[in-house]
Amino acid sequence: MPTFRQLRYLTALAEARHFGRAAAACHVTQPALSMQIRELEAELDLTLVERGKGGVTLTPDGEALAERARSLTAGVKDLEDFARERRGVRAKRLVLGVIPTVAPYLLPHLLPVLQAVIPDLDLKIRETQTTALMAELAAGDLDAVIAALPLKGDDVEAIALFEDPFLLASSTAAPLAATDPRGLPADRLLLLEEGHCLREQALGACAISDLSTFGATSLTTLLHLVAHGQGVTLLPRMAAAEIADPRIALARFPAPEPSRTVAMAWRAGSPRKKQLKEIVARVRDEVAPIWS
């Protein structure tokens, strides 16, 4: 019979697509993880993984099993949390996923809130794109996710934390007026690479279906390009406080401003729901007004 450990290793491998990175995520050695995957294949009499020098590919059977394993591992995680809650022991460890366009600006204000709600907090942060975070949440690797709505996932509960309006960032040498975002020159619009939800939100605000154009991996890169007059971009207001470059001009759009909704999400059946809702309430009261 497959063990929980084997299923956990398979889900990690499905996410990482690399034995070394999957082993690091599970805090085991690569040979140990590889051996458990081989034993799982032998137990089920199925080939789950295609191994090659370029990385790892899951077979159709491997993909199907990994999908089922995610819900099982998440269920076990919730059982452990449930048992702690029933004993009156609130978990100190919190594994939180945050998207890159929120994490650097929110975390300095969020950390005191988390420490107030969870004494002796043991916090682990996972910063990556929304799709990966939601998959890890479903698998039980994360307790909660902070990202921009909409968040796709079965049996996920999400509550809005605050609205984050978009500002127009252009070069002070040739500043643009922030009027209708749909009037921005598409050939001058700088965006993050595909996979970042901020890219899709910017395209939506500008009523552009897509752009076959340069995509940056970070807002920092976009702003360097804006400063040098290479184009314009939509910047989340929460990131504006970090800008001290006099070469960048920021302007607010008239109402109704384009914006994104930043939210916190967790598994609908999570026993930590009460604790997570307490965090949401405090963020709304103590953190959201910073950007209002």
Short mmCIF file of C-alpha atoms in Angstrom, two decimals, residues 26-227:
data_model
loop_
_atom_site.label_atom_id
_atom_site.label_comp_id
_atom_site.label_asym_id
_atom_site.label_seq_id
_atom_site.Cartn_x
_atom_site.Cartn_y
_atom_site.Cartn_z
CA CYS A 26 10.82 17.78 1.46
CA HIS A 27 14.01 18.19 3.54
CA VAL A 28 15.41 14.81 2.48
CA THR A 29 18.30 13.69 0.31
CA GLN A 30 17.79 13.19 -3.40
CA PRO A 31 18.59 9.44 -3.27
CA ALA A 32 16.04 8.96 -0.47
CA LEU A 33 13.30 10.68 -2.45
CA SER A 34 14.19 8.83 -5.65
CA MET A 35 14.11 5.49 -3.83
CA GLN A 36 10.65 6.22 -2.39
CA ILE A 37 9.32 7.10 -5.86
CA ARG A 38 10.71 3.86 -7.28
CA GLU A 39 9.13 1.88 -4.45
CA LEU A 40 5.82 3.62 -5.13
CA GLU A 41 6.05 2.66 -8.81
CA ALA A 42 6.82 -0.94 -7.84
CA GLU A 43 3.93 -1.04 -5.35
CA LEU A 44 1.45 0.21 -7.94
CA ASP A 45 3.07 -1.56 -10.94
CA LEU A 46 2.94 1.75 -12.84
CA THR A 47 5.56 3.96 -14.42
CA LEU A 48 4.97 7.38 -12.87
CA VAL A 49 8.10 9.28 -13.86
CA GLU A 50 10.21 9.60 -16.98
CA ARG A 51 13.76 10.36 -15.91
CA GLY A 52 16.13 12.32 -18.15
CA LYS A 53 19.16 14.58 -18.00
CA GLY A 54 17.01 17.63 -18.63
CA GLY A 55 14.74 17.03 -15.68
CA VAL A 56 11.67 15.01 -14.80
CA THR A 57 8.46 14.39 -16.73
CA LEU A 58 5.49 12.70 -15.13
CA THR A 59 3.68 10.11 -17.20
CA PRO A 60 -0.09 10.40 -17.63
CA ASP A 61 -0.43 7.89 -14.77
CA GLY A 62 1.97 9.95 -12.69
CA GLU A 63 0.03 13.18 -13.33
CA ALA A 64 -3.28 11.50 -12.44
CA LEU A 65 -1.88 10.01 -9.24
CA ALA A 66 -0.18 13.28 -8.23
CA GLU A 67 -3.51 15.10 -8.59
CA ARG A 68 -5.21 12.61 -6.27
CA ALA A 69 -2.26 12.66 -3.88
CA ARG A 70 -2.55 16.45 -3.48
CA SER A 71 -6.01 16.20 -1.98
CA LEU A 72 -4.93 13.33 0.29
CA THR A 73 -1.86 15.13 1.64
CA ALA A 74 -3.90 18.29 2.20
CA GLY A 75 -6.48 16.22 4.09
CA VAL A 76 -3.82 14.75 6.37
CA LYS A 77 -2.44 18.24 7.05
CA ASP A 78 -5.91 19.44 8.00
CA LEU A 79 -6.40 16.41 10.29
CA GLU A 80 -3.23 17.30 12.16
CA ASP A 81 -4.37 20.92 12.50
CA PHE A 82 -7.82 19.76 13.63
CA ALA A 83 -6.32 17.59 16.37
CA ARG A 84 -4.23 20.49 17.65
CA GLU A 85 -7.22 22.82 17.66
CA ARG A 86 -9.31 20.27 19.58
CA ARG A 87 -6.58 20.00 22.19
CA GLY A 88 -6.56 23.78 22.50
CA VAL A 89 -3.07 23.99 21.04
CA ARG A 90 -2.87 26.69 18.38
CA ALA A 91 -0.27 25.92 15.74
CA LYS A 92 2.74 28.25 15.85
CA ARG A 93 4.02 27.31 12.42
CA LEU A 94 2.45 29.18 9.50
CA VAL A 95 3.43 28.45 5.91
CA LEU A 96 2.26 31.40 3.85
CA GLY A 97 2.43 31.86 0.10
CA VAL A 98 2.61 35.40 -1.30
CA ILE A 99 2.90 36.59 -4.89
CA PRO A 100 6.06 38.58 -5.78
CA THR A 101 4.18 41.81 -6.59
CA VAL A 102 2.73 41.87 -3.05
CA ALA A 103 5.32 40.26 -0.77
CA PRO A 104 8.02 42.99 -0.56
CA TYR A 105 5.48 45.72 0.18
CA LEU A 106 3.03 43.89 2.44
CA LEU A 107 5.31 41.74 4.59
CA PRO A 108 6.93 44.56 6.63
CA HIS A 109 3.43 45.56 7.77
CA LEU A 110 2.01 42.02 7.94
CA LEU A 111 4.68 40.47 10.16
CA PRO A 112 3.67 42.38 13.35
CA VAL A 113 0.05 41.32 12.75
CA LEU A 114 1.02 37.67 12.38
CA GLN A 115 3.15 37.79 15.52
CA ALA A 116 0.27 39.33 17.47
CA VAL A 117 -2.19 36.65 16.36
CA ILE A 118 0.26 33.74 16.65
CA PRO A 119 2.59 34.09 19.67
CA ASP A 120 6.03 32.50 19.14
CA LEU A 121 5.33 32.53 15.41
CA ASP A 122 7.32 30.12 13.24
CA LEU A 123 6.76 31.66 9.81
CA LYS A 124 7.76 30.18 6.48
CA ILE A 125 7.24 32.30 3.36
CA ARG A 126 6.86 30.93 -0.15
CA GLU A 127 7.07 33.64 -2.82
CA THR A 128 6.11 32.66 -6.36
CA GLN A 129 3.38 33.05 -8.96
CA THR A 130 -0.30 32.48 -8.21
CA THR A 131 -0.73 29.22 -10.14
CA ALA A 132 2.05 27.50 -8.21
CA LEU A 133 0.83 28.87 -4.88
CA MET A 134 -2.72 27.61 -5.41
CA ALA A 135 -1.44 24.15 -6.36
CA GLU A 136 0.69 24.05 -3.20
CA LEU A 137 -2.25 25.24 -1.11
CA ALA A 138 -4.39 22.42 -2.50
CA ALA A 139 -1.63 19.92 -1.72
CA GLY A 140 -1.41 21.06 1.91
CA ASP A 141 2.07 22.52 1.53
CA LEU A 142 0.77 26.00 2.39
CA ASP A 143 -1.62 27.09 5.11
CA ALA A 144 -2.76 30.20 3.25
CA VAL A 145 -2.05 32.31 0.19
CA ILE A 146 -2.05 36.07 -0.33
CA ALA A 147 -2.60 37.00 -3.95
CA ALA A 148 -4.87 39.03 -6.21
CA LEU A 149 -8.39 37.92 -7.08
CA PRO A 150 -9.68 35.92 -8.84
CA LEU A 151 -8.12 32.81 -7.29
CA LYS A 152 -8.92 29.52 -8.98
CA GLY A 153 -9.16 26.32 -6.98
CA ASP A 154 -11.63 23.77 -5.72
CA ASP A 155 -12.78 24.07 -2.11
CA VAL A 156 -10.93 27.34 -1.56
CA GLU A 157 -12.23 30.19 0.58
CA ALA A 158 -10.92 33.68 -0.16
CA ILE A 159 -11.57 36.97 1.64
CA ALA A 160 -10.52 40.37 0.28
CA LEU A 161 -7.93 42.28 2.31
CA PHE A 162 -7.85 45.61 0.45
CA GLU A 163 -8.07 47.31 -2.94
CA ASP A 164 -4.77 48.24 -4.56
CA PRO A 165 -5.23 50.91 -7.28
CA PHE A 166 -2.91 51.07 -10.27
CA LEU A 167 -0.80 54.17 -10.93
CA LEU A 168 0.68 55.16 -14.26
CA ALA A 169 4.48 55.17 -14.18
CA SER A 170 6.24 57.07 -16.95
CA SER A 171 9.51 58.90 -17.44
CA THR A 172 9.71 62.43 -16.00
CA ALA A 173 11.46 63.39 -19.25
CA ALA A 174 8.23 62.66 -21.15
CA PRO A 175 5.47 62.13 -18.58
CA LEU A 176 2.06 60.83 -19.67
CA ALA A 177 -1.20 62.01 -18.19
CA ALA A 178 -3.17 59.29 -16.41
CA THR A 179 -6.53 59.46 -18.14
CA ASP A 180 -8.22 56.36 -19.52
CA PRO A 181 -5.88 53.34 -19.28
CA ARG A 182 -7.47 52.06 -22.50
CA GLY A 183 -5.81 54.98 -24.26
CA LEU A 184 -2.26 54.04 -23.35
CA PRO A 185 0.00 53.28 -26.32
CA ALA A 186 0.21 49.50 -26.57
CA ASP A 187 3.63 49.66 -28.19
CA ARG A 188 4.99 51.51 -25.13
CA LEU A 189 3.40 49.36 -22.45
CA LEU A 190 5.88 47.40 -20.34
CA LEU A 191 4.62 44.29 -18.54
CA LEU A 192 5.75 41.42 -16.38
CA GLU A 193 6.30 38.08 -18.08
CA GLU A 194 3.49 35.60 -18.64
CA GLY A 195 2.37 33.80 -15.51
CA HIS A 196 2.24 36.92 -13.35
CA CYS A 197 -1.35 37.87 -12.55
CA LEU A 198 -0.34 41.54 -12.66
CA ARG A 199 0.32 41.15 -16.39
CA GLU A 200 -3.23 39.91 -16.99
CA GLN A 201 -4.69 42.66 -14.79
CA ALA A 202 -2.76 45.35 -16.65
CA LEU A 203 -3.88 43.98 -20.02
CA GLY A 204 -7.46 43.90 -18.77
CA ALA A 205 -7.32 47.48 -17.51
CA CYS A 206 -5.94 48.61 -20.86
CA ALA A 207 -8.47 46.48 -22.80
CA ILE A 208 -5.67 44.70 -24.64
CA SER A 209 -6.11 40.99 -25.35
CA ASP A 210 -2.38 40.27 -25.32
CA LEU A 211 1.00 41.68 -26.25
CA SER A 212 3.80 39.73 -27.90
CA THR A 213 6.35 41.84 -26.15
CA PHE A 214 9.15 41.87 -23.62
CA GLY A 215 8.17 40.54 -20.21
CA ALA A 216 10.15 41.35 -17.08
CA THR A 217 10.48 39.07 -14.06
CA SER A 218 10.07 41.87 -11.51
CA LEU A 219 8.60 45.32 -10.97
CA THR A 220 12.13 46.56 -10.27
CA THR A 221 13.18 45.71 -13.82
CA LEU A 222 10.10 47.41 -15.27
CA LEU A 223 10.80 50.58 -13.32
CA HIS A 224 14.43 50.71 -14.47
CA LEU A 225 13.16 50.61 -18.05
CA VAL A 226 10.57 53.32 -17.33
CA ALA A 227 13.25 55.52 -15.76
#
